[in-house]
Short mmCIF file of C-alpha atoms in Angstrom, two decimals:
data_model
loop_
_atom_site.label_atom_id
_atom_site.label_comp_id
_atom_site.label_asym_id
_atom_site.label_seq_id
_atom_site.Cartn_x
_atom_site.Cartn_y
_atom_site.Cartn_z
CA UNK G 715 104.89 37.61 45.63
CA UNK G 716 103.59 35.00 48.49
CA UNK G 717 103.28 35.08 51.83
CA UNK G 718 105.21 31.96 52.95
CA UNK G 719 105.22 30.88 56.81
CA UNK G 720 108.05 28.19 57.28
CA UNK G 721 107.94 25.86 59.99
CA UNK G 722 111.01 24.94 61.47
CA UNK G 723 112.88 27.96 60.43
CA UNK G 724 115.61 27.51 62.13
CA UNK G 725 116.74 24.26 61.06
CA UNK G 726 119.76 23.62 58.35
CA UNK G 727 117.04 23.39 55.88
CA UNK G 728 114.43 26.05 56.91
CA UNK G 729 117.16 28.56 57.00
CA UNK G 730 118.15 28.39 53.36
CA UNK G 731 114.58 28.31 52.69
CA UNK G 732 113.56 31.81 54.53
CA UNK G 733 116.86 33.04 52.72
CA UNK G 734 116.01 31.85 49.12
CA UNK G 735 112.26 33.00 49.65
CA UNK G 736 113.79 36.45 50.86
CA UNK G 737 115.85 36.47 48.39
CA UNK G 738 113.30 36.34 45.59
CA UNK G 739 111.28 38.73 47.38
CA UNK G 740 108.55 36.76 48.97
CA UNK G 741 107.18 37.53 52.70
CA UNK G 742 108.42 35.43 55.23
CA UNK G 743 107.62 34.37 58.42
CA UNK G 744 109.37 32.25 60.30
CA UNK G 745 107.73 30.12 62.69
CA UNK G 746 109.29 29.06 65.93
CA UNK G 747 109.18 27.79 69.20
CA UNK G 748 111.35 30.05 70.74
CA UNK G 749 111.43 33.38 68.85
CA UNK G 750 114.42 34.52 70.98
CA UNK G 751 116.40 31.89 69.38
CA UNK G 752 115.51 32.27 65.93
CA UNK G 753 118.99 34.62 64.03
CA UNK G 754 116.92 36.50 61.80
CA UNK G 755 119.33 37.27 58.16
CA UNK G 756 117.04 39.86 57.32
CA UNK G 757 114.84 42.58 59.16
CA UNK G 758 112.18 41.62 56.43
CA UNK G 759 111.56 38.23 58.51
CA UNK G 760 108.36 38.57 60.49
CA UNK G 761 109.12 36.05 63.77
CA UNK G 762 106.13 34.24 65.20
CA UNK G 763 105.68 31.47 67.73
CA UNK G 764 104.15 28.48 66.80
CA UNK G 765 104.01 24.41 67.29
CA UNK G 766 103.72 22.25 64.42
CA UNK G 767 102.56 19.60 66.35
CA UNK G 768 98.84 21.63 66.78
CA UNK G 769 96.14 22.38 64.63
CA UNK G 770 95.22 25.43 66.07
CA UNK G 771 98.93 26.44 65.97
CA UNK G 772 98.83 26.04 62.28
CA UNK G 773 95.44 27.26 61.18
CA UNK G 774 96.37 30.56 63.23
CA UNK G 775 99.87 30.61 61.07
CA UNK G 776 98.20 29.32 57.95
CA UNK G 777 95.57 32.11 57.79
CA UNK G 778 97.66 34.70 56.73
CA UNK G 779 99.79 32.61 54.65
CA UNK G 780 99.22 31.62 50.98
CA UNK G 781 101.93 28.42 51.67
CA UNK G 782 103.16 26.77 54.49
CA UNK G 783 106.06 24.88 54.21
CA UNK G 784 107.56 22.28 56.79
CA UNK G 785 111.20 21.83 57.46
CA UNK G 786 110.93 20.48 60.98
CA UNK G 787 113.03 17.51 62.19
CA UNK G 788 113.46 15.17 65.04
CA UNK G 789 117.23 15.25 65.81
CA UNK G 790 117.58 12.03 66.38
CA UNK G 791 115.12 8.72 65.28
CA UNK G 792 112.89 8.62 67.95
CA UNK G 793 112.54 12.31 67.26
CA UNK G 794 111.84 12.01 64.02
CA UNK G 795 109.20 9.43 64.85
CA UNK G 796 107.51 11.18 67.25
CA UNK G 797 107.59 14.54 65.04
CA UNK G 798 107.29 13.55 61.37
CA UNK G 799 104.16 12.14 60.63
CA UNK G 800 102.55 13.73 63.80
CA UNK G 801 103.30 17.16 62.02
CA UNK G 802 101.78 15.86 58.71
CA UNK G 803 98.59 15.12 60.32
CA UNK G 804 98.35 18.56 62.30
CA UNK G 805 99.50 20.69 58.98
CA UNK G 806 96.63 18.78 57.54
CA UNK G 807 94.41 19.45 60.26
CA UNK G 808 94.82 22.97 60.85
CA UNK G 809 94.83 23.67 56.83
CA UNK G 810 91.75 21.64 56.68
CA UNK G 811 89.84 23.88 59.12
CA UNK G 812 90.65 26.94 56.63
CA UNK G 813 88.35 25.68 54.29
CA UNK G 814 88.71 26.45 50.65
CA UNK G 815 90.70 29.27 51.04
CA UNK G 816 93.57 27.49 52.89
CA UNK G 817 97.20 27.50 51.57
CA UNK G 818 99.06 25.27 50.40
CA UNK G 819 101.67 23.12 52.27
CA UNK G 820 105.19 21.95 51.36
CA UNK G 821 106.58 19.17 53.25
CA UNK G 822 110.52 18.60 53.28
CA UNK G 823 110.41 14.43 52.69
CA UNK G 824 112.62 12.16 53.31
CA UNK G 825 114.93 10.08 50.58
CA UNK G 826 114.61 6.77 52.20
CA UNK G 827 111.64 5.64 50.54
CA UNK G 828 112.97 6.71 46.63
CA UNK G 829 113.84 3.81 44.33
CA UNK G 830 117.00 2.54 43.31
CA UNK G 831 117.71 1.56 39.73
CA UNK G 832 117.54 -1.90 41.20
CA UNK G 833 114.00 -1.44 42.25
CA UNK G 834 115.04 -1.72 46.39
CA UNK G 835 114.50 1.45 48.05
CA UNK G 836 117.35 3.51 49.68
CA UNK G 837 116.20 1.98 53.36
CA UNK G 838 116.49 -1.48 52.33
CA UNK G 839 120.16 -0.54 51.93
CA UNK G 840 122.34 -3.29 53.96
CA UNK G 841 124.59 -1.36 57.07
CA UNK G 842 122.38 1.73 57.69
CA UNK G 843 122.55 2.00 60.97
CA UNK G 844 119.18 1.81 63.05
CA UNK G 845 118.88 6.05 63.85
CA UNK G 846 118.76 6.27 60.20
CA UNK G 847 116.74 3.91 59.06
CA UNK G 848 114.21 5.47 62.16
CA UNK G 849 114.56 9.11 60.54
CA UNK G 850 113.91 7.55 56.46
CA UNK G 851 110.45 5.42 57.89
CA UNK G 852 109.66 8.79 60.04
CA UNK G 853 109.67 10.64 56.68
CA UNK G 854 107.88 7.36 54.41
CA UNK G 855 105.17 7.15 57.13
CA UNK G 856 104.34 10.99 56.57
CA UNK G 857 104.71 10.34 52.60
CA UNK G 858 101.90 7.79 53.07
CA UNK G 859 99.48 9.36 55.14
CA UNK G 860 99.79 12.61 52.70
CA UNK G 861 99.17 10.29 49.65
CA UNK G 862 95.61 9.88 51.04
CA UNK G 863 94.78 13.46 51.63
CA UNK G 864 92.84 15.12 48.52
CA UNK G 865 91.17 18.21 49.98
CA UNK G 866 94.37 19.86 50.60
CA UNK G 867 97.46 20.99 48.06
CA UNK G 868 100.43 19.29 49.41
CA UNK G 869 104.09 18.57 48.43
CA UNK G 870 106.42 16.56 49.45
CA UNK G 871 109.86 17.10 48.01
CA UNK G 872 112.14 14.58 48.73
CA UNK G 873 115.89 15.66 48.60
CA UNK G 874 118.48 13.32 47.38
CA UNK G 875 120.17 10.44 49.20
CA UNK G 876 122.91 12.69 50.43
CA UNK G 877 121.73 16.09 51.72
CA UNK G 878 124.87 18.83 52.88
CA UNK G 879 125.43 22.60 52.88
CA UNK G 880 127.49 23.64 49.89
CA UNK G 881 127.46 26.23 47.10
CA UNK G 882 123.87 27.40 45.58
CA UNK G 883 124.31 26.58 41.89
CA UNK G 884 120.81 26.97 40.89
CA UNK G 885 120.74 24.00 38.54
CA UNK G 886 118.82 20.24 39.63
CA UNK G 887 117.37 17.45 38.28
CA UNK G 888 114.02 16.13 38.85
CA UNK G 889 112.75 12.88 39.68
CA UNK G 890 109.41 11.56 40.87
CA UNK G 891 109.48 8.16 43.10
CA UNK G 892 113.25 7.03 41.51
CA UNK G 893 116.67 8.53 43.26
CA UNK G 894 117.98 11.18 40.93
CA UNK G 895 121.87 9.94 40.54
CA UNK G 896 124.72 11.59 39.01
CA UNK G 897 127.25 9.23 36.36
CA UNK G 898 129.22 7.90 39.19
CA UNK G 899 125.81 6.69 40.91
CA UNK G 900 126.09 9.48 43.62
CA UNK G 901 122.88 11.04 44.64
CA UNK G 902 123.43 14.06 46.33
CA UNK G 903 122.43 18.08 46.61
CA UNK G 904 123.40 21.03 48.37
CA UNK G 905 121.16 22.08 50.67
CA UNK G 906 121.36 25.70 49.24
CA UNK G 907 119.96 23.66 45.66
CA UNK G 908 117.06 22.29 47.60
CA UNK G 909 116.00 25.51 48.71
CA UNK G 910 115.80 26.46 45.45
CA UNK G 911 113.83 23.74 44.10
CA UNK G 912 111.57 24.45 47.01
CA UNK G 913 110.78 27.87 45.52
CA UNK G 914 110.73 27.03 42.31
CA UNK G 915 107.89 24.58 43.32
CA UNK G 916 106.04 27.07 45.63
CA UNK G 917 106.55 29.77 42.58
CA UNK G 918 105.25 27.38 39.94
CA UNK G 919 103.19 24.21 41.25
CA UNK G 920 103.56 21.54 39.38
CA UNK G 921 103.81 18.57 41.88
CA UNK G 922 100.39 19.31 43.67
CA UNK G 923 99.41 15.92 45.65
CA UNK G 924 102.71 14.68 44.73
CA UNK G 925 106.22 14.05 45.83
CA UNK G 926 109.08 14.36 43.65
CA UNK G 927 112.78 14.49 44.40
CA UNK G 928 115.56 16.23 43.49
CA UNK G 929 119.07 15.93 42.74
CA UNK G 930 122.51 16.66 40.81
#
């Protein structure tokens, strides 16, 4: 079993995360800004306090860890901006200074930069709205500074164009740079289902310096 520190624990995403890695019986520690906030589901959760916007935050975290996974957000777009990429560049960091022996790091993507069948992406979409298409270039400009990284093992799963809570099925489908659609041309996932592609991943690696999406 691995020891699996997840930043932003206490998210909509890093929650089912801890709970699918607990689940499967993997040590978990959460990391957090504010432990006293963080609602624990199990004892077996080992709280810690940490900032994923610092290096030395995440090298102290990512020493005792064998993967580090970030679910962190923004809230809103300029949140996203100023979190995104800035926390892909301190994972990196703070891994980095590890040496060989660091872990390896799963990044929650984005969907806005996945193709359509028409070749657009999902962000060149007429009508977003301006928040979101802040939040889907937050997430591609993290995507593109992890493409150039090679001395660390990263992932970046991207989830599908609609993201919600809802029932944990257990079943997916993968894509790599292309929006995973169902028959109707709905892309969507529970967020339960992207925990557990995030596990299956972290159990067996086979996106390393990749993204990859998932989907129904």
């Amino acid at each position: 079993m691995a020891n699996i520190a997840v930043f932003g624990a206490n998210g909509n995403i890093g929650s089912r995360i801890v709970r699918e890695a607990l689940d499967r019986g993997h040590e978990v520690v959460a990391v957090v800004r504010d432990p006293s906030k963080f609602v624990a589901s199990r004892e077996a959760v080992t709280v810690t306090t940490g900032d994923v916007l610092s290096p030395e935050s995440v090298a102290a975290v990512g020493g005792n860890a064998d993967v580090v996974v970030s679910a962190v957000g923004g809230k809103d777009g300029p949140g996203h901006q100023a979190t995104i990429r800035p926390a892909a560049e301190a994972l990196v960091t703070g891994l980095r200074s590890l040496g060989a022996g660091a872990p390896s790091l799963v990044f929650v993507g984005g969907a806005g930069s996945l193709r359509k069948p028409d070749g657009s992406r999902v962000w060149d979409t007429e009508g977003l709205p301006d928040t979101i298409l802040q939040i889907m270039h937050a997430h591609g400009d993290a995507l593109a500074y992890l493409r150039g990284v090679q001395d660390i093992r990263w992932t970046n799963i991207s989830p599908a164009a609609m993201i919600e809570p809802g029932a944990r099925t257990g079943t997916y489908r993968v894509g790599k740079d292309e929006l995973v659609a169902d028959e109707n041309g709905e892309s969507h996932i529970s967020m339960e289902d992207y925990a557990v592609a995030v596990l299956d991943e972290i159990e067996s690696p086979r996106h390393v310096r990749e993204r990859f999406t998932v989907g129904y």
